[in-house]
mmCIF file of C-alpha atoms and ligand atoms in Angstrom:
data_model
loop_
_atom_site.group_PDB
_atom_site.id
_atom_site.type_symbol
_atom_site.label_atom_id
_atom_site.label_comp_id
_atom_site.label_asym_id
_atom_site.label_seq_id
_atom_site.Cartn_x
_atom_site.Cartn_y
_atom_site.Cartn_z
ATOM 1 C CA UNK K 1 -16.490 17.326 -18.006
ATOM 2 C CA UNK K 2 -13.713 20.032 -18.535
ATOM 3 C CA UNK K 3 -10.453 20.099 -16.546
ATOM 4 C CA UNK K 4 -7.952 22.812 -16.825
ATOM 5 C CA UNK K 5 -4.527 22.545 -15.559
ATOM 6 C CA UNK K 6 -2.152 25.433 -14.777
ATOM 7 C CA UNK K 7 1.612 24.394 -14.810
ATOM 8 C CA UNK K 8 5.070 25.545 -15.658
ATOM 9 C CA UNK K 9 5.520 22.208 -17.207
ATOM 10 C CA UNK K 10 2.891 21.615 -19.821
ATOM 11 C CA UNK K 11 4.926 18.852 -21.506
ATOM 12 C CA UNK K 12 4.724 16.836 -18.178
ATOM 13 C CA UNK K 13 0.963 16.722 -18.330
ATOM 14 C CA UNK K 14 0.149 16.313 -22.066
ATOM 15 C CA UNK K 15 1.449 12.660 -22.863
ATOM 16 C CA UNK K 16 -0.290 11.047 -19.908
ATOM 17 C CA UNK K 17 -3.577 12.604 -20.739
ATOM 18 C CA UNK K 18 -3.352 11.305 -24.542
ATOM 19 C CA UNK K 19 -2.604 7.833 -23.297
ATOM 20 C CA UNK K 20 -4.633 4.790 -22.381
ATOM 21 C CA UNK K 21 -7.977 4.922 -20.846
ATOM 22 C CA UNK K 22 -7.861 8.740 -20.168
ATOM 23 C CA UNK K 23 -6.788 9.344 -23.811
ATOM 24 C CA UNK K 24 -9.661 7.170 -24.861
ATOM 25 C CA UNK K 25 -12.086 9.352 -22.733
ATOM 26 C CA UNK K 26 -11.015 12.443 -24.424
ATOM 27 C CA UNK K 27 -11.512 10.764 -27.859
ATOM 28 C CA UNK K 28 -15.004 9.825 -26.704
ATOM 29 C CA UNK K 29 -15.908 13.298 -25.828
ATOM 30 C CA UNK K 30 -16.369 12.348 -22.036
ATOM 31 C CA UNK K 31 -13.746 14.898 -20.858
ATOM 32 C CA UNK K 32 -11.884 17.943 -22.258
ATOM 33 C CA UNK K 33 -8.507 19.109 -21.118
ATOM 34 C CA UNK K 34 -7.122 22.567 -21.295
ATOM 35 C CA UNK K 35 -3.297 22.896 -20.410
ATOM 36 C CA UNK K 36 -2.123 26.341 -19.511
ATOM 37 C CA UNK K 37 1.572 27.332 -19.324
ATOM 38 C CA UNK K 38 1.852 29.551 -16.235
ATOM 39 C CA UNK K 39 5.037 31.251 -18.042
ATOM 40 C CA UNK K 40 2.593 32.844 -20.388
ATOM 41 C CA UNK K 41 1.835 35.166 -17.346
ATOM 42 C CA UNK K 42 5.483 35.401 -16.216
ATOM 43 C CA UNK K 43 6.942 38.756 -15.349
ATOM 44 C CA UNK K 44 9.487 40.769 -17.324
ATOM 45 C CA UNK K 45 12.029 39.730 -20.201
ATOM 46 C CA UNK K 46 12.498 36.205 -18.407
ATOM 47 C CA UNK K 47 8.875 35.674 -17.799
ATOM 48 C CA UNK K 48 9.714 35.048 -14.101
ATOM 49 C CA UNK K 49 7.320 33.150 -12.017
ATOM 50 C CA UNK K 50 9.114 32.902 -8.849
ATOM 51 C CA UNK K 51 11.101 35.083 -6.398
ATOM 52 C CA UNK K 52 13.093 34.842 -2.944
ATOM 53 C CA UNK K 53 11.055 34.498 0.170
ATOM 54 C CA UNK K 54 10.236 37.554 2.363
ATOM 55 C CA UNK K 55 12.066 37.039 5.757
ATOM 56 C CA UNK K 56 14.780 35.112 4.010
ATOM 57 C CA UNK K 57 15.635 31.405 3.840
ATOM 58 C CA UNK K 58 16.391 28.863 1.319
ATOM 59 C CA UNK K 59 14.570 28.197 -1.852
ATOM 60 C CA UNK K 60 12.099 30.267 -4.141
ATOM 61 C CA UNK K 61 8.547 30.995 -3.747
ATOM 62 C CA UNK K 62 5.869 31.184 -6.703
ATOM 63 C CA UNK K 63 4.817 34.839 -6.992
ATOM 64 C CA UNK K 64 1.281 35.652 -6.857
ATOM 65 C CA UNK K 65 0.733 37.788 -10.116
ATOM 66 C CA UNK K 66 1.279 34.939 -12.605
ATOM 67 C CA UNK K 67 -0.872 32.463 -10.536
ATOM 68 C CA UNK K 68 -3.822 34.988 -10.205
ATOM 69 C CA UNK K 69 -3.548 35.970 -13.935
ATOM 70 C CA UNK K 70 -4.001 32.224 -14.857
ATOM 71 C CA UNK K 71 -6.636 31.330 -12.187
ATOM 72 C CA UNK K 72 -8.947 34.218 -12.473
ATOM 73 C CA UNK K 73 -10.260 33.670 -15.984
ATOM 74 C CA UNK K 74 -10.839 29.932 -14.987
ATOM 75 C CA UNK K 75 -12.821 30.972 -12.006
ATOM 76 C CA UNK K 76 -14.945 33.436 -14.060
ATOM 77 C CA UNK K 77 -15.623 30.480 -16.520
ATOM 78 C CA UNK K 78 -17.098 28.712 -13.393
ATOM 79 C CA UNK K 79 -14.358 26.269 -12.577
ATOM 80 C CA UNK K 80 -13.901 24.667 -9.169
ATOM 81 C CA UNK K 81 -10.158 25.560 -8.464
ATOM 82 C CA UNK K 82 -8.180 22.870 -6.854
ATOM 83 C CA UNK K 83 -4.666 23.637 -5.619
ATOM 84 C CA UNK K 84 -2.402 20.471 -5.268
ATOM 85 C CA UNK K 85 -0.489 20.896 -2.072
ATOM 86 C CA UNK K 86 0.954 18.770 0.692
ATOM 87 C CA UNK K 87 -0.997 20.709 3.241
ATOM 88 C CA UNK K 88 -4.257 20.043 1.375
ATOM 89 C CA UNK K 89 -7.180 17.600 2.301
ATOM 90 C CA UNK K 90 -6.272 14.036 1.481
ATOM 91 C CA UNK K 91 -7.476 12.643 -1.729
ATOM 92 C CA UNK K 92 -9.704 9.512 -1.035
ATOM 93 C CA UNK K 93 -12.093 7.524 -3.045
ATOM 94 C CA UNK K 94 -15.047 9.680 -1.588
ATOM 95 C CA UNK K 95 -13.231 12.998 -2.730
ATOM 96 C CA UNK K 96 -12.557 11.409 -6.214
ATOM 97 C CA UNK K 97 -16.401 10.547 -6.486
ATOM 98 C CA UNK K 98 -17.444 14.156 -5.387
ATOM 99 C CA UNK K 99 -15.037 15.710 -7.882
ATOM 100 C CA UNK K 100 -16.242 13.446 -10.605
ATOM 101 C CA UNK K 101 -19.616 15.157 -10.312
ATOM 102 C CA UNK K 102 -18.174 18.699 -10.758
ATOM 103 C CA UNK K 103 -18.525 19.966 -14.467
ATOM 104 C CA UNK K 104 -15.487 22.063 -14.572
ATOM 105 C CA UNK K 105 -12.161 21.603 -12.642
ATOM 106 C CA UNK K 106 -9.159 23.772 -12.630
ATOM 107 C CA UNK K 107 -5.929 22.095 -11.201
ATOM 108 C CA UNK K 108 -3.202 24.473 -10.119
ATOM 109 C CA UNK K 109 0.196 22.941 -9.805
ATOM 110 C CA UNK K 110 2.738 24.609 -7.627
ATOM 111 C CA UNK K 111 6.592 24.200 -7.873
ATOM 112 C CA UNK K 112 9.877 25.457 -5.965
ATOM 113 C CA UNK K 113 9.684 25.613 -2.194
ATOM 114 C CA UNK K 114 6.192 26.855 -2.192
ATOM 115 C CA UNK K 115 3.561 29.406 -3.236
ATOM 116 C CA UNK K 116 2.753 32.917 -2.045
ATOM 117 C CA UNK K 117 0.212 32.404 0.594
ATOM 118 C CA UNK K 118 -2.178 35.027 -0.921
ATOM 119 C CA UNK K 119 -2.763 32.409 -3.879
ATOM 120 C CA UNK K 120 -4.847 30.331 -1.408
ATOM 121 C CA UNK K 121 -7.429 33.042 -1.425
ATOM 122 C CA UNK K 122 -8.385 32.341 -4.993
ATOM 123 C CA UNK K 123 -8.654 28.575 -4.840
ATOM 124 C CA UNK K 124 -11.792 26.613 -3.758
ATOM 125 C CA UNK K 125 -9.950 23.538 -2.316
ATOM 126 C CA UNK K 126 -6.346 22.162 -1.429
ATOM 127 C CA UNK K 127 -5.799 18.401 -2.188
ATOM 128 C CA UNK K 128 -2.780 16.322 -1.038
ATOM 129 C CA UNK K 129 -2.174 12.930 -2.634
ATOM 130 C CA UNK K 130 -0.371 11.592 0.349
ATOM 131 C CA UNK K 131 2.154 12.463 2.924
ATOM 132 C CA UNK K 132 5.310 12.529 0.967
ATOM 133 C CA UNK K 133 6.922 15.680 -0.619
ATOM 134 C CA UNK K 134 7.213 15.916 -4.414
ATOM 135 C CA UNK K 135 9.026 18.431 -6.385
ATOM 136 C CA UNK K 136 5.791 19.818 -7.920
ATOM 137 C CA UNK K 137 2.039 19.583 -8.120
ATOM 138 C CA UNK K 138 2.075 18.021 -11.713
ATOM 139 C CA UNK K 139 2.230 14.296 -10.625
ATOM 140 C CA UNK K 140 -0.444 14.840 -8.123
ATOM 141 C CA UNK K 141 -2.671 16.657 -10.713
ATOM 142 C CA UNK K 142 -2.279 13.557 -12.909
ATOM 143 C CA UNK K 143 -3.033 11.193 -10.012
ATOM 144 C CA UNK K 144 -6.302 13.100 -9.305
ATOM 145 C CA UNK K 145 -7.350 13.277 -12.904
ATOM 146 C CA UNK K 146 -6.910 9.457 -13.353
ATOM 147 C CA UNK K 147 -8.827 8.868 -10.006
ATOM 148 C CA UNK K 148 -11.614 11.182 -11.146
ATOM 149 C CA UNK K 149 -11.923 10.685 -15.081
ATOM 150 C CA UNK K 150 -12.304 6.844 -14.646
ATOM 151 C CA UNK K 151 -15.520 7.682 -12.451
ATOM 152 C CA UNK K 152 -17.066 9.853 -15.114
ATOM 153 C CA UNK K 153 -19.733 7.931 -16.830
ATOM 154 C CA UNK K 154 -18.627 6.728 -20.273
ATOM 155 C CA UNK K 155 -15.004 6.221 -19.397
ATOM 156 C CA UNK K 156 -15.086 2.603 -18.066
ATOM 157 C CA UNK K 157 -17.954 0.287 -17.611
ATOM 158 C CA UNK K 158 -19.867 1.052 -14.239
ATOM 159 C CA UNK K 159 -19.548 -2.234 -13.152
ATOM 160 C CA UNK K 160 -15.859 -2.035 -13.240
ATOM 161 C CA UNK K 161 -15.830 0.482 -10.234
ATOM 162 C CA UNK K 162 -18.738 -0.612 -8.143
ATOM 163 C CA UNK K 163 -16.631 -3.330 -6.733
ATOM 164 C CA UNK K 164 -13.366 -1.205 -6.553
ATOM 165 C CA UNK K 165 -11.525 -1.465 -3.486
ATOM 166 C CA UNK K 166 -12.110 1.578 -1.193
ATOM 167 C CA UNK K 167 -15.506 2.023 -2.857
ATOM 168 C CA UNK K 168 -16.605 -1.227 -1.124
ATOM 169 C CA UNK K 169 -14.340 -0.296 1.806
ATOM 170 C CA UNK K 170 -12.162 -3.382 1.409
ATOM 171 C CA UNK K 171 -9.209 -4.672 -0.753
ATOM 172 C CA UNK K 172 -9.799 -6.795 -3.974
ATOM 173 C CA UNK K 173 -10.001 -10.506 -3.975
ATOM 174 C CA UNK K 174 -7.094 -12.346 -5.641
ATOM 175 C CA UNK K 175 -7.383 -12.808 -9.408
ATOM 176 C CA UNK K 176 -6.008 -15.392 -11.930
ATOM 177 C CA UNK K 177 -5.926 -15.772 -15.727
ATOM 178 C CA UNK K 178 -4.514 -18.528 -17.987
ATOM 179 C CA UNK K 179 -2.516 -20.744 -17.829
ATOM 180 C CA UNK K 180 -3.974 -23.025 -15.274
ATOM 181 C CA UNK K 181 -0.474 -24.015 -14.028
ATOM 182 C CA UNK K 182 2.449 -21.571 -14.321
ATOM 183 C CA UNK K 183 5.834 -22.426 -12.872
ATOM 184 C CA UNK K 184 4.334 -25.028 -10.646
ATOM 185 C CA UNK K 185 1.809 -22.378 -9.321
ATOM 186 C CA UNK K 186 -1.840 -23.429 -9.718
ATOM 187 C CA UNK K 187 -5.183 -21.585 -9.575
ATOM 188 C CA UNK K 188 -7.715 -22.074 -6.637
ATOM 189 C CA UNK K 189 -9.935 -24.963 -7.982
ATOM 190 C CA UNK K 190 -13.097 -23.207 -6.996
ATOM 191 C CA UNK K 191 -12.380 -20.674 -9.754
ATOM 192 C CA UNK K 192 -12.467 -23.431 -12.415
ATOM 193 C CA UNK K 193 -15.641 -25.155 -10.883
ATOM 194 C CA UNK K 194 -18.204 -23.178 -12.878
ATOM 195 C CA UNK K 195 -20.080 -22.719 -9.574
ATOM 196 C CA UNK K 196 -20.773 -19.072 -9.550
ATOM 197 C CA UNK K 197 -22.311 -19.070 -6.066
ATOM 198 C CA UNK K 198 -19.162 -20.676 -4.650
ATOM 199 C CA UNK K 199 -16.851 -18.444 -6.794
ATOM 200 C CA UNK K 200 -18.733 -15.358 -5.236
ATOM 201 C CA UNK K 201 -18.479 -16.531 -1.612
ATOM 202 C CA UNK K 202 -14.852 -17.492 -2.214
ATOM 203 C CA UNK K 203 -14.016 -14.031 -3.479
ATOM 204 C CA UNK K 204 -15.801 -12.281 -0.629
ATOM 205 C CA UNK K 205 -13.947 -14.558 1.925
ATOM 206 C CA UNK K 206 -10.518 -13.875 0.267
ATOM 207 C CA UNK K 207 -11.278 -10.126 -0.004
ATOM 208 C CA UNK K 208 -11.997 -10.091 3.806
ATOM 209 C CA UNK K 209 -8.920 -12.229 4.552
ATOM 210 C CA UNK K 210 -6.583 -9.892 2.655
ATOM 211 C CA UNK K 211 -8.307 -6.673 4.052
ATOM 212 C CA UNK K 212 -8.007 -8.194 7.776
ATOM 213 C CA UNK K 213 -4.285 -9.009 7.108
ATOM 214 C CA UNK K 214 -3.139 -5.889 5.337
ATOM 215 C CA UNK K 215 -5.535 -3.131 6.032
ATOM 216 C CA UNK K 216 -7.540 -4.043 9.311
ATOM 217 C CA UNK K 217 -8.216 -0.267 9.541
ATOM 218 C CA UNK K 218 -10.587 -0.398 6.452
ATOM 219 C CA UNK K 219 -12.659 -3.372 8.132
ATOM 220 C CA UNK K 220 -14.195 -1.145 10.723
ATOM 221 C CA UNK K 221 -17.737 -0.308 9.377
ATOM 222 C CA UNK K 222 -17.465 -2.512 6.044
ATOM 223 C CA UNK K 223 -18.814 -5.615 7.512
ATOM 224 C CA UNK K 224 -22.277 -7.011 7.547
ATOM 225 C CA UNK K 225 -23.563 -10.219 9.414
ATOM 226 C CA UNK K 226 -22.716 -12.423 6.160
ATOM 227 C CA UNK K 227 -19.107 -11.049 6.388
ATOM 228 C CA UNK K 228 -18.805 -11.667 10.079
ATOM 229 C CA UNK K 229 -19.708 -15.205 9.485
ATOM 230 C CA UNK K 230 -17.283 -15.731 6.585
ATOM 231 C CA UNK K 231 -14.452 -14.128 8.605
ATOM 232 C CA UNK K 232 -15.112 -16.623 11.356
ATOM 233 C CA UNK K 233 -14.647 -19.444 8.894
ATOM 234 C CA UNK K 234 -11.061 -18.048 7.888
ATOM 235 C CA UNK K 235 -9.577 -19.350 11.030
ATOM 236 C CA UNK K 236 -10.569 -22.892 9.938
ATOM 237 C CA UNK K 237 -7.681 -22.793 7.183
HETATM 238 N N1 LIG V 301 0.774 15.407 -1.773
HETATM 239 C C1 LIG V 301 1.721 16.192 -2.328
HETATM 240 C C2 LIG V 301 1.578 17.312 -3.110
HETATM 241 C C3 LIG V 301 2.906 17.811 -3.173
HETATM 242 C C4 LIG V 301 3.396 19.036 -3.894
HETATM 243 S S1 LIG V 301 5.010 19.642 -3.883
HETATM 244 C C5 LIG V 301 4.549 21.098 -4.836
HETATM 245 C C6 LIG V 301 3.280 20.846 -5.102
HETATM 246 C C7 LIG V 301 2.583 19.851 -4.539
HETATM 247 N N2 LIG V 301 3.740 16.902 -2.521
HETATM 248 N N3 LIG V 301 3.114 16.028 -2.100
#
């Protein structure tokens, strides 16, 4: 997979992509990144990428010329072009899985108070990572990259995302590691029992409990008959 990123802050993108699991995926040849400084296409002696809004008002707007100049060659190379924007379609587990199947992505990061509306005509899709306003599209682009690249075969073991919350439509079960007692807090005895059948049943039950308590909206449609039976047993304790 190849992912190009268009930004006025390449330094904000570079270090995270060299770090941890994403960095390892790069080393393994699973994914290749291209980072493009929008200012290379800036206008005039000051390499300007923004201007005042027509019609007046506060703040600056990103000009179309540098963005078109950066995006068009990526389109011609076959990239699926994604603009990070608060008005975009919400990034979900399903969208991350879809994008993980695209061979070439180009992510466009806006800044300032907005972008010239005409830039939307040269993107394939607009994506938002949530209903809060950030100062630019760089952190959303990194969030999208992290969510997508971990799903590309070769990045992490397949088993580690089959059971992901949201993939399964539920939150995860509680997890514990050593020590067995920490500051007076123990570990549920079933996890120390060695009975894998009982462990699986406990985990499913606790995932159901947590999902019902914290995200009941996720539960609609995620339940089978065995789950409904397990849910009924939750009220016993
Ligand atoms: N979800 C989301 C995207 C954004 C921005 S602000 C500027 C570009 C993208 N804020 N929130």
